[in-house]
mmCIF file of C-alpha atoms in Angstrom:
data_model
loop_
_atom_site.group_PDB
_atom_site.id
_atom_site.type_symbol
_atom_site.label_atom_id
_atom_site.label_comp_id
_atom_site.label_asym_id
_atom_site.label_seq_id
_atom_site.Cartn_x
_atom_site.Cartn_y
_atom_site.Cartn_z
ATOM 1 C CA MET A 1 9.670 -15.837 14.656
ATOM 2 C CA SER A 2 12.475 -13.742 13.153
ATOM 3 C CA LEU A 3 15.296 -12.159 15.122
ATOM 4 C CA HIS A 4 13.731 -8.795 14.350
ATOM 5 C CA ASP A 5 10.456 -9.863 15.950
ATOM 6 C CA VAL A 6 12.295 -11.219 19.004
ATOM 7 C CA ALA A 7 14.089 -7.882 19.319
ATOM 8 C CA ALA A 8 10.778 -6.024 19.009
ATOM 9 C CA ARG A 9 9.304 -8.039 21.871
ATOM 10 C CA ALA A 10 12.393 -7.434 23.987
ATOM 11 C CA LEU A 11 11.765 -3.697 23.646
ATOM 12 C CA HIS A 12 8.587 -4.164 25.709
ATOM 13 C CA ALA A 13 10.840 -4.311 28.771
ATOM 14 C CA PHE A 14 11.480 -0.591 28.265
ATOM 15 C CA ASP A 15 9.306 2.474 28.719
ATOM 16 C CA PRO A 16 7.284 2.790 25.461
ATOM 17 C CA GLU A 17 8.876 6.066 24.358
ATOM 18 C CA ASP A 18 12.384 4.854 25.201
ATOM 19 C CA ALA A 19 11.664 1.638 23.299
ATOM 20 C CA HIS A 20 10.583 3.625 20.266
ATOM 21 C CA GLY A 21 13.775 5.677 20.411
ATOM 22 C CA LEU A 22 15.842 2.485 20.524
ATOM 23 C CA ALA A 23 13.925 1.114 17.541
ATOM 24 C CA ILE A 24 14.690 4.245 15.509
ATOM 25 C CA LYS A 25 18.376 3.997 16.450
ATOM 26 C CA GLY A 26 18.469 0.344 15.380
ATOM 27 C CA LEU A 27 16.849 1.171 12.057
ATOM 28 C CA LYS A 28 19.365 3.980 11.454
ATOM 29 C CA LEU A 29 22.145 1.443 12.015
ATOM 30 C CA GLY A 30 20.674 -0.824 9.335
ATOM 31 C CA LEU A 31 19.381 -3.435 11.784
ATOM 32 C CA GLY A 32 15.815 -3.465 10.479
ATOM 33 C CA PRO A 33 14.104 -6.238 8.529
ATOM 34 C CA ARG A 34 14.274 -6.397 4.760
ATOM 35 C CA ASP A 35 11.533 -7.650 2.497
ATOM 36 C CA ALA A 36 13.303 -9.493 -0.298
ATOM 37 C CA GLY A 37 10.374 -8.653 -2.624
ATOM 38 C CA PRO A 38 9.317 -7.970 -5.291
ATOM 39 C CA ASP A 39 5.751 -7.260 -4.228
ATOM 40 C CA ASP A 40 2.867 -9.364 -5.467
ATOM 41 C CA PRO A 41 1.482 -7.427 -8.484
ATOM 42 C CA ILE A 42 -2.071 -7.799 -7.146
ATOM 43 C CA LEU A 43 -1.183 -5.322 -4.368
ATOM 44 C CA ALA A 44 0.009 -2.474 -6.643
ATOM 45 C CA VAL A 45 -2.167 0.650 -6.716
ATOM 46 C CA GLN A 46 -2.355 4.064 -8.314
ATOM 47 C CA LEU A 47 -3.170 6.541 -5.546
ATOM 48 C CA ALA A 48 -3.709 10.212 -6.353
ATOM 49 C CA GLY A 49 -1.173 9.963 -9.174
ATOM 50 C CA LEU A 50 1.347 8.003 -7.078
ATOM 51 C CA SER A 51 2.445 4.547 -8.239
ATOM 52 C CA LEU A 52 2.664 2.350 -5.156
ATOM 53 C CA PRO A 53 4.251 -1.131 -5.350
ATOM 54 C CA ASN A 54 1.798 -2.204 -2.632
ATOM 55 C CA CYS A 55 -1.079 -0.548 -0.816
ATOM 56 C CA ILE A 56 0.258 -0.912 2.758
ATOM 57 C CA GLY A 57 1.671 2.347 4.124
ATOM 58 C CA LEU A 58 3.400 3.404 7.322
ATOM 59 C CA ALA A 59 1.314 6.009 9.135
ATOM 60 C CA ALA A 60 2.736 9.258 10.473
ATOM 61 C CA GLY A 61 3.967 9.247 14.047
ATOM 62 C CA PHE A 62 6.476 6.420 13.761
ATOM 63 C CA ASP A 63 9.149 8.442 11.970
ATOM 64 C CA LYS A 64 8.447 11.965 13.194
ATOM 65 C CA ASN A 65 11.742 13.441 12.006
ATOM 66 C CA ALA A 66 12.177 11.592 8.683
ATOM 67 C CA GLU A 67 15.118 9.623 10.064
ATOM 68 C CA VAL A 68 14.299 6.136 8.736
ATOM 69 C CA PRO A 69 11.950 6.274 5.724
ATOM 70 C CA ASP A 70 14.253 4.128 3.600
ATOM 71 C CA ALA A 71 14.564 1.491 6.313
ATOM 72 C CA MET A 72 10.767 1.230 6.483
ATOM 73 C CA LEU A 73 10.455 1.040 2.702
ATOM 74 C CA ALA A 74 13.029 -1.764 2.797
ATOM 75 C CA ALA A 75 10.913 -3.534 5.447
ATOM 76 C CA GLY A 76 8.144 -3.837 2.864
ATOM 77 C CA PHE A 77 5.913 -0.787 3.109
ATOM 78 C CA GLY A 78 4.553 0.519 -0.182
ATOM 79 C CA PHE A 79 4.794 4.100 1.041
ATOM 80 C CA VAL A 80 5.975 5.863 4.184
ATOM 81 C CA GLU A 81 4.595 9.017 5.785
ATOM 82 C CA ALA A 82 7.091 10.924 7.933
ATOM 83 C CA GLY A 83 6.105 13.517 10.548
ATOM 84 C CA THR A 84 4.137 15.187 11.976
ATOM 85 C CA VAL A 85 6.590 18.055 11.459
ATOM 86 C CA THR A 86 5.967 21.640 12.601
ATOM 87 C CA PRO A 87 7.806 24.746 11.421
ATOM 88 C CA LEU A 88 9.669 25.154 14.721
ATOM 89 C CA ALA A 89 11.086 22.346 16.848
ATOM 90 C CA GLN A 90 8.981 21.626 19.916
ATOM 91 C CA ALA A 91 9.313 19.306 22.890
ATOM 92 C CA GLY A 92 5.683 18.193 22.998
ATOM 93 C CA ASN A 93 3.776 17.328 26.152
ATOM 94 C CA PRO A 94 5.400 16.202 29.427
ATOM 95 C CA ARG A 95 6.335 12.536 29.844
ATOM 96 C CA PRO A 96 4.982 9.969 30.341
ATOM 97 C CA ARG A 97 2.913 10.490 27.190
ATOM 98 C CA LEU A 98 2.919 7.106 25.460
ATOM 99 C CA PHE A 99 1.184 4.039 26.920
ATOM 100 C CA ARG A 100 0.878 0.400 25.844
ATOM 101 C CA LEU A 101 -2.543 -1.109 26.510
ATOM 102 C CA THR A 102 -1.255 -4.645 26.037
ATOM 103 C CA GLU A 103 -4.483 -6.381 27.036
ATOM 104 C CA ASP A 104 -6.257 -4.453 24.287
ATOM 105 C CA GLN A 105 -3.498 -4.496 21.635
ATOM 106 C CA ALA A 106 -3.793 -0.715 21.743
ATOM 107 C CA VAL A 107 -1.786 2.436 22.395
ATOM 108 C CA ILE A 108 -2.666 5.791 23.942
ATOM 109 C CA ASN A 109 -0.477 8.766 23.099
ATOM 110 C CA ARG A 110 -0.512 12.419 24.038
ATOM 111 C CA MET A 111 2.834 13.271 22.440
ATOM 112 C CA GLY A 112 1.858 16.767 21.296
ATOM 113 C CA PHE A 113 3.690 16.988 17.951
ATOM 114 C CA ASN A 114 7.177 16.577 19.477
ATOM 115 C CA ASN A 115 9.641 16.947 16.598
ATOM 116 C CA GLY A 116 12.876 18.617 15.535
ATOM 117 C CA GLY A 117 11.313 21.159 13.190
ATOM 118 C CA LEU A 118 11.243 21.764 9.454
ATOM 119 C CA GLU A 119 14.906 22.455 8.691
ATOM 120 C CA PRO A 120 16.485 19.122 9.755
ATOM 121 C CA PHE A 121 13.417 17.312 8.358
ATOM 122 C CA ALA A 122 13.906 19.020 4.987
ATOM 123 C CA ALA A 123 17.635 18.254 5.016
ATOM 124 C CA ARG A 124 16.976 14.535 5.517
ATOM 125 C CA LEU A 125 14.390 14.406 2.742
ATOM 126 C CA SER A 126 16.759 16.256 0.434
ATOM 127 C CA ALA A 127 19.580 13.796 1.183
ATOM 128 C CA ARG A 128 17.423 10.779 0.294
ATOM 129 C CA LYS A 129 15.583 12.232 -2.713
ATOM 130 C CA SER A 130 17.498 10.167 -5.290
ATOM 131 C CA ARG A 131 16.775 6.844 -3.578
ATOM 132 C CA GLY A 132 13.259 6.341 -4.899
ATOM 133 C CA GLY A 133 10.254 5.017 -3.066
ATOM 134 C CA VAL A 134 7.198 7.050 -2.076
ATOM 135 C CA VAL A 135 7.778 9.157 1.049
ATOM 136 C CA GLY A 136 5.217 11.714 2.206
ATOM 137 C CA ALA A 137 5.387 14.539 4.738
ATOM 138 C CA ASN A 138 2.742 14.970 7.421
ATOM 139 C CA ILE A 139 2.648 18.665 8.338
ATOM 140 C CA GLY A 140 1.198 20.347 11.402
ATOM 141 C CA ALA A 141 1.082 23.547 13.421
ATOM 142 C CA ASN A 142 3.138 24.589 16.407
ATOM 143 C CA LYS A 143 1.214 24.606 19.680
ATOM 144 C CA ASP A 144 1.861 28.295 20.334
ATOM 145 C CA ALA A 145 1.490 29.521 16.739
ATOM 146 C CA THR A 146 -0.504 32.739 16.409
ATOM 147 C CA ASP A 147 -1.559 31.738 12.871
ATOM 148 C CA ARG A 148 -1.850 27.976 12.694
ATOM 149 C CA ILE A 149 -2.962 27.967 9.082
ATOM 150 C CA GLN A 150 0.224 29.811 8.147
ATOM 151 C CA ASP A 151 2.203 26.972 9.765
ATOM 152 C CA TYR A 152 0.688 24.524 7.251
ATOM 153 C CA VAL A 153 1.517 26.905 4.399
ATOM 154 C CA THR A 154 5.081 27.187 5.717
ATOM 155 C CA GLY A 155 5.475 23.397 5.864
ATOM 156 C CA LEU A 156 4.102 22.905 2.358
ATOM 157 C CA THR A 157 6.351 25.635 0.949
ATOM 158 C CA ARG A 158 9.556 24.473 2.645
ATOM 159 C CA LEU A 159 9.135 20.808 1.692
ATOM 160 C CA TRP A 160 7.871 21.346 -1.870
ATOM 161 C CA GLY A 161 10.026 19.291 -4.202
ATOM 162 C CA LEU A 162 11.391 17.148 -1.366
ATOM 163 C CA SER A 163 8.303 15.070 -0.536
ATOM 164 C CA ASP A 164 6.199 12.864 -2.818
ATOM 165 C CA TYR A 165 2.968 13.979 -1.155
ATOM 166 C CA PHE A 166 1.761 16.077 1.770
ATOM 167 C CA THR A 167 -0.752 15.401 4.532
ATOM 168 C CA ALA A 168 -2.312 18.234 6.516
ATOM 169 C CA ASN A 169 -2.829 16.815 10.000
ATOM 170 C CA ILE A 170 -5.691 18.703 11.654
ATOM 171 C CA SER A 171 -6.950 15.777 13.703
ATOM 172 C CA SER A 172 -4.480 15.125 16.508
ATOM 173 C CA PRO A 173 -6.277 15.414 19.857
ATOM 174 C CA ASN A 174 -3.041 16.375 21.613
ATOM 175 C CA THR A 175 -2.618 19.974 20.415
ATOM 176 C CA PRO A 176 -5.317 22.083 22.111
ATOM 177 C CA GLY A 177 -7.830 23.465 19.615
ATOM 178 C CA LEU A 178 -6.310 21.772 16.568
ATOM 179 C CA ARG A 179 -9.410 19.736 15.760
ATOM 180 C CA ALA A 180 -11.373 23.000 15.483
ATOM 181 C CA LEU A 181 -9.771 23.261 12.023
ATOM 182 C CA GLN A 182 -12.159 20.473 10.958
ATOM 183 C CA THR A 183 -15.153 22.810 11.299
ATOM 184 C CA LYS A 184 -16.468 24.063 7.967
ATOM 185 C CA ALA A 185 -15.365 27.707 8.019
ATOM 186 C CA ALA A 186 -11.886 26.961 9.401
ATOM 187 C CA LEU A 187 -11.396 24.048 7.006
ATOM 188 C CA GLU A 188 -12.422 26.160 4.034
ATOM 189 C CA GLU A 189 -9.849 28.788 5.005
ATOM 190 C CA LEU A 190 -7.090 26.225 5.597
ATOM 191 C CA LEU A 191 -7.662 24.269 2.402
ATOM 192 C CA GLY A 192 -8.185 27.441 0.404
ATOM 193 C CA ARG A 193 -4.815 28.815 1.510
ATOM 194 C CA LEU A 194 -3.130 25.468 0.851
ATOM 195 C CA ALA A 195 -4.670 25.311 -2.633
ATOM 196 C CA GLU A 196 -3.531 28.876 -3.363
ATOM 197 C CA THR A 197 -0.013 28.094 -2.129
ATOM 198 C CA ARG A 198 0.049 24.883 -4.145
ATOM 199 C CA ALA A 199 -0.928 26.706 -7.326
ATOM 200 C CA GLY A 200 1.867 29.236 -6.816
ATOM 201 C CA LEU A 201 4.458 26.572 -6.069
ATOM 202 C CA LYS A 202 3.344 24.537 -9.087
ATOM 203 C CA ALA A 203 3.642 27.571 -11.368
ATOM 204 C CA GLN A 204 7.059 28.421 -9.965
ATOM 205 C CA SER A 205 8.555 24.922 -10.012
ATOM 206 C CA GLY A 206 6.663 23.202 -12.798
ATOM 207 C CA GLN A 207 5.971 20.341 -10.381
ATOM 208 C CA ASP A 208 2.826 19.277 -8.563
ATOM 209 C CA TYR A 209 2.398 16.977 -5.580
ATOM 210 C CA PRO A 210 -0.728 15.435 -4.066
ATOM 211 C CA ILE A 211 -2.127 16.890 -0.848
ATOM 212 C CA PHE A 212 -4.091 14.746 1.605
ATOM 213 C CA LEU A 213 -6.162 15.656 4.651
ATOM 214 C CA LYS A 214 -6.064 13.504 7.812
ATOM 215 C CA VAL A 215 -9.285 13.542 9.817
ATOM 216 C CA ALA A 216 -10.459 12.317 13.207
ATOM 217 C CA PRO A 217 -12.872 9.407 13.646
ATOM 218 C CA ASP A 218 -14.876 11.423 16.189
ATOM 219 C CA LEU A 219 -17.132 13.256 13.739
ATOM 220 C CA GLU A 220 -20.765 14.287 14.169
ATOM 221 C CA ASP A 221 -23.567 13.720 11.673
ATOM 222 C CA GLY A 222 -23.117 16.015 8.695
ATOM 223 C CA GLU A 223 -19.434 16.679 9.339
ATOM 224 C CA VAL A 224 -18.296 13.891 7.007
ATOM 225 C CA GLU A 225 -20.255 15.317 4.108
ATOM 226 C CA ALA A 226 -19.078 18.864 4.822
ATOM 227 C CA ILE A 227 -15.442 17.763 4.938
ATOM 228 C CA VAL A 228 -15.760 15.880 1.647
ATOM 229 C CA GLU A 229 -17.315 18.860 -0.131
ATOM 230 C CA THR A 230 -14.629 21.207 1.183
ATOM 231 C CA VAL A 231 -11.834 18.830 0.182
ATOM 232 C CA VAL A 232 -13.265 18.343 -3.301
ATOM 233 C CA GLY A 233 -13.833 22.091 -3.690
ATOM 234 C CA ALA A 234 -10.216 22.845 -2.780
ATOM 235 C CA GLY A 235 -8.865 20.222 -5.185
ATOM 236 C CA LEU A 236 -7.169 18.044 -2.572
ATOM 237 C CA ASP A 237 -6.323 14.521 -3.634
ATOM 238 C CA ALA A 238 -7.166 12.191 -0.742
ATOM 239 C CA ILE A 239 -8.527 11.916 2.789
ATOM 240 C CA ILE A 240 -6.892 9.724 5.434
ATOM 241 C CA VAL A 241 -9.565 8.171 7.663
ATOM 242 C CA SER A 242 -8.640 8.282 10.481
ATOM 243 C CA ASN A 243 -6.399 9.597 13.238
ATOM 244 C CA THR A 244 -6.609 8.407 16.858
ATOM 245 C CA THR A 245 -9.842 8.610 18.853
ATOM 246 C CA ILE A 246 -10.652 10.390 22.106
ATOM 247 C CA ALA A 247 -13.383 7.795 22.736
ATOM 248 C CA ARG A 248 -12.824 4.954 25.212
ATOM 249 C CA PRO A 249 -14.791 1.827 24.264
ATOM 250 C CA ASP A 250 -16.325 -0.138 27.148
ATOM 251 C CA SER A 251 -14.388 -3.182 25.903
ATOM 252 C CA LEU A 252 -11.013 -1.815 27.076
ATOM 253 C CA LYS A 253 -9.422 -4.037 29.751
ATOM 254 C CA SER A 254 -6.094 -2.292 30.424
ATOM 255 C CA PRO A 255 -5.704 -0.359 33.688
ATOM 256 C CA LEU A 256 -4.152 2.409 31.534
ATOM 257 C CA ALA A 257 -7.373 2.947 29.577
ATOM 258 C CA GLY A 258 -8.133 6.118 31.509
ATOM 259 C CA GLU A 259 -4.997 7.937 30.348
ATOM 260 C CA SER A 260 -5.760 11.048 28.299
ATOM 261 C CA GLY A 261 -4.737 11.264 24.659
ATOM 262 C CA GLY A 262 -5.523 9.538 21.392
ATOM 263 C CA LEU A 263 -6.363 5.826 21.372
ATOM 264 C CA SER A 264 -5.054 3.714 18.484
ATOM 265 C CA GLY A 265 -4.666 0.023 17.723
ATOM 266 C CA ALA A 266 -7.192 -2.810 17.651
ATOM 267 C CA PRO A 267 -10.099 -0.976 19.355
ATOM 268 C CA LEU A 268 -10.007 1.676 16.609
ATOM 269 C CA LEU A 269 -10.550 -0.782 13.739
ATOM 270 C CA GLU A 270 -14.330 -0.994 13.888
ATOM 271 C CA PRO A 271 -15.212 2.679 14.524
ATOM 272 C CA SER A 272 -12.664 4.042 12.033
ATOM 273 C CA THR A 273 -13.857 1.616 9.354
ATOM 274 C CA ALA A 274 -17.449 2.682 9.975
ATOM 275 C CA VAL A 275 -16.447 6.328 9.471
ATOM 276 C CA LEU A 276 -14.504 5.310 6.347
ATOM 277 C CA LYS A 277 -17.713 3.841 4.881
ATOM 278 C CA ARG A 278 -19.450 7.176 5.494
ATOM 279 C CA PHE A 279 -16.656 9.005 3.689
ATOM 280 C CA HIS A 280 -16.851 6.539 0.794
ATOM 281 C CA ALA A 281 -20.580 7.133 0.421
ATOM 282 C CA ALA A 282 -20.154 10.911 0.608
ATOM 283 C CA ALA A 283 -17.179 11.044 -1.756
ATOM 284 C CA GLY A 284 -18.771 9.062 -4.560
ATOM 285 C CA GLY A 285 -15.383 8.472 -6.149
ATOM 286 C CA ARG A 286 -14.498 12.188 -6.295
ATOM 287 C CA VAL A 287 -11.545 11.912 -3.909
ATOM 288 C CA ALA A 288 -9.302 8.995 -2.946
ATOM 289 C CA LEU A 289 -9.528 7.512 0.553
ATOM 290 C CA ILE A 290 -6.805 5.943 2.703
ATOM 291 C CA GLY A 291 -7.887 3.730 5.595
ATOM 292 C CA ALA A 292 -6.044 3.949 8.913
ATOM 293 C CA GLY A 293 -6.920 2.749 12.382
ATOM 294 C CA GLY A 294 -6.469 -0.696 13.856
ATOM 295 C CA VAL A 295 -4.919 -2.447 10.853
ATOM 296 C CA ALA A 296 -2.998 -5.469 12.178
ATOM 297 C CA SER A 297 -3.687 -8.214 9.616
ATOM 298 C CA GLY A 298 -4.513 -8.878 5.998
ATOM 299 C CA ALA A 299 -8.159 -9.251 7.027
ATOM 300 C CA ASP A 300 -8.105 -5.775 8.604
ATOM 301 C CA ALA A 301 -6.546 -4.238 5.497
ATOM 302 C CA TYR A 302 -9.103 -6.021 3.324
ATOM 303 C CA ALA A 303 -11.949 -4.650 5.462
ATOM 304 C CA LYS A 304 -10.650 -1.110 4.919
ATOM 305 C CA ILE A 305 -10.390 -1.647 1.156
ATOM 306 C CA ARG A 306 -13.876 -3.124 0.954
ATOM 307 C CA ALA A 307 -15.124 -0.121 2.941
ATOM 308 C CA GLY A 308 -13.725 2.244 0.311
ATOM 309 C CA ALA A 309 -9.983 2.707 0.888
ATOM 310 C CA GLN A 310 -7.553 2.541 -2.030
ATOM 311 C CA ALA A 311 -4.662 2.081 0.393
ATOM 312 C CA VAL A 312 -4.205 1.601 4.133
ATOM 313 C CA GLN A 313 -1.774 2.791 6.797
ATOM 314 C CA LEU A 314 -0.671 1.296 10.104
ATOM 315 C CA TYR A 315 1.623 2.089 13.000
ATOM 316 C CA SER A 316 0.365 0.860 16.397
ATOM 317 C CA ALA A 317 0.202 -2.760 15.248
ATOM 318 C CA LEU A 318 3.993 -2.760 14.866
ATOM 319 C CA VAL A 319 4.244 -2.434 18.657
ATOM 320 C CA TYR A 320 2.667 -5.868 19.060
ATOM 321 C CA GLY A 321 3.257 -7.556 15.694
ATOM 322 C CA GLY A 322 6.909 -6.672 15.248
ATOM 323 C CA PRO A 323 8.581 -5.266 12.140
ATOM 324 C CA GLY A 324 7.886 -8.410 10.126
ATOM 325 C CA LEU A 325 4.175 -7.640 10.315
ATOM 326 C CA VAL A 326 3.972 -5.786 7.007
ATOM 327 C CA VAL A 327 5.172 -8.829 5.037
ATOM 328 C CA ARG A 328 2.538 -11.011 6.718
ATOM 329 C CA ILE A 329 -0.207 -8.476 6.019
ATOM 330 C CA LYS A 330 0.714 -8.289 2.340
ATOM 331 C CA ARG A 331 0.701 -12.071 2.015
ATOM 332 C CA GLU A 332 -2.679 -12.398 3.741
ATOM 333 C CA LEU A 333 -4.240 -9.559 1.749
ATOM 334 C CA ALA A 334 -3.116 -10.976 -1.592
ATOM 335 C CA ALA A 335 -4.608 -14.358 -0.662
ATOM 336 C CA ARG A 336 -7.946 -12.800 0.321
ATOM 337 C CA LEU A 337 -8.164 -10.765 -2.872
ATOM 338 C CA ARG A 338 -7.571 -13.862 -4.995
ATOM 339 C CA ALA A 339 -9.962 -15.987 -2.942
ATOM 340 C CA ASP A 340 -12.746 -13.512 -3.707
ATOM 341 C CA GLY A 341 -11.888 -13.320 -7.398
ATOM 342 C CA PHE A 342 -10.336 -9.860 -7.482
ATOM 343 C CA ALA A 343 -7.462 -9.237 -9.910
ATOM 344 C CA ALA A 344 -6.260 -6.044 -8.196
ATOM 345 C CA VAL A 345 -6.788 -3.992 -5.052
ATOM 346 C CA GLN A 346 -8.712 -1.391 -7.063
ATOM 347 C CA ASP A 347 -11.341 -3.996 -7.995
ATOM 348 C CA ALA A 348 -12.181 -4.544 -4.323
ATOM 349 C CA VAL A 349 -12.428 -0.867 -3.296
ATOM 350 C CA GLY A 350 -15.878 -0.256 -1.860
ATOM 351 C CA ALA A 351 -17.018 -3.833 -2.464
ATOM 352 C CA ALA A 352 -18.647 -3.921 0.994
#
């Protein structure tokens, strides 16, 4: 076990949100792990026009304010998604709002898009732009916004040219009414306005950037297909499947299982992968898919890829696996790909 992993375990003595704050401070001081690299070529992927050195990404939520994207790239991630960022700074929901379900290797959060707002976020992305590496921006709406769709347009416009891709997060369960944007009419309006804004920004700047949509795993029959058609119609580039769940599986053992908020971690692996398969079937190769939810090992990442994901993201597993986890996942995934005769990640996409 590395010193970094020992330090990560020591953070469990602290309140989860305080521990996360300490982790961010340590990373800003350069105390994070470093993957000596280079990545195994079998893990490289082309995702929505982005060249990723490996297919393992850091999900949004870890680095809400774009403070440590380079530290996480150095730790071995193939891409890093910062945010969720909203136009105006907001405090989020009252504490406590982050809970470790240790017995279940899970986390419940009801953070509520706490972040410092677009301006400092944009300044940090601007300062690091020359450093390379793929860093995306996860954009959201302020809780009290009168026009939530305009908040997404504002985020896209302000960060255009500073971020390598954008993710519209409409699937957090912790902002009241946000998930209503997943319904067909609201989604068509949101994605239509984003597509219109994108076209204008592209014409003005001569640059284009991929836009992804992050969805919930708690979708009814027919909703998957409707979302795919709307995404394809609006010309978006990928769908991230999925955000946290409001469901509480009967298997949960932790006494904290009844806390409200979004559940992530190991219990989300199976249901989110099942939804991913539905998206893969509906998409038919027309839009890229990124698998998130419960990824804690090379086997988990491989299951997502076989279910239809071209890349995967993780966050909650770092709480229990430590910062060295990403290197272990990459090693295990490369071994599994080779054992099954695949020459590249792309060859295994949808193999299940």
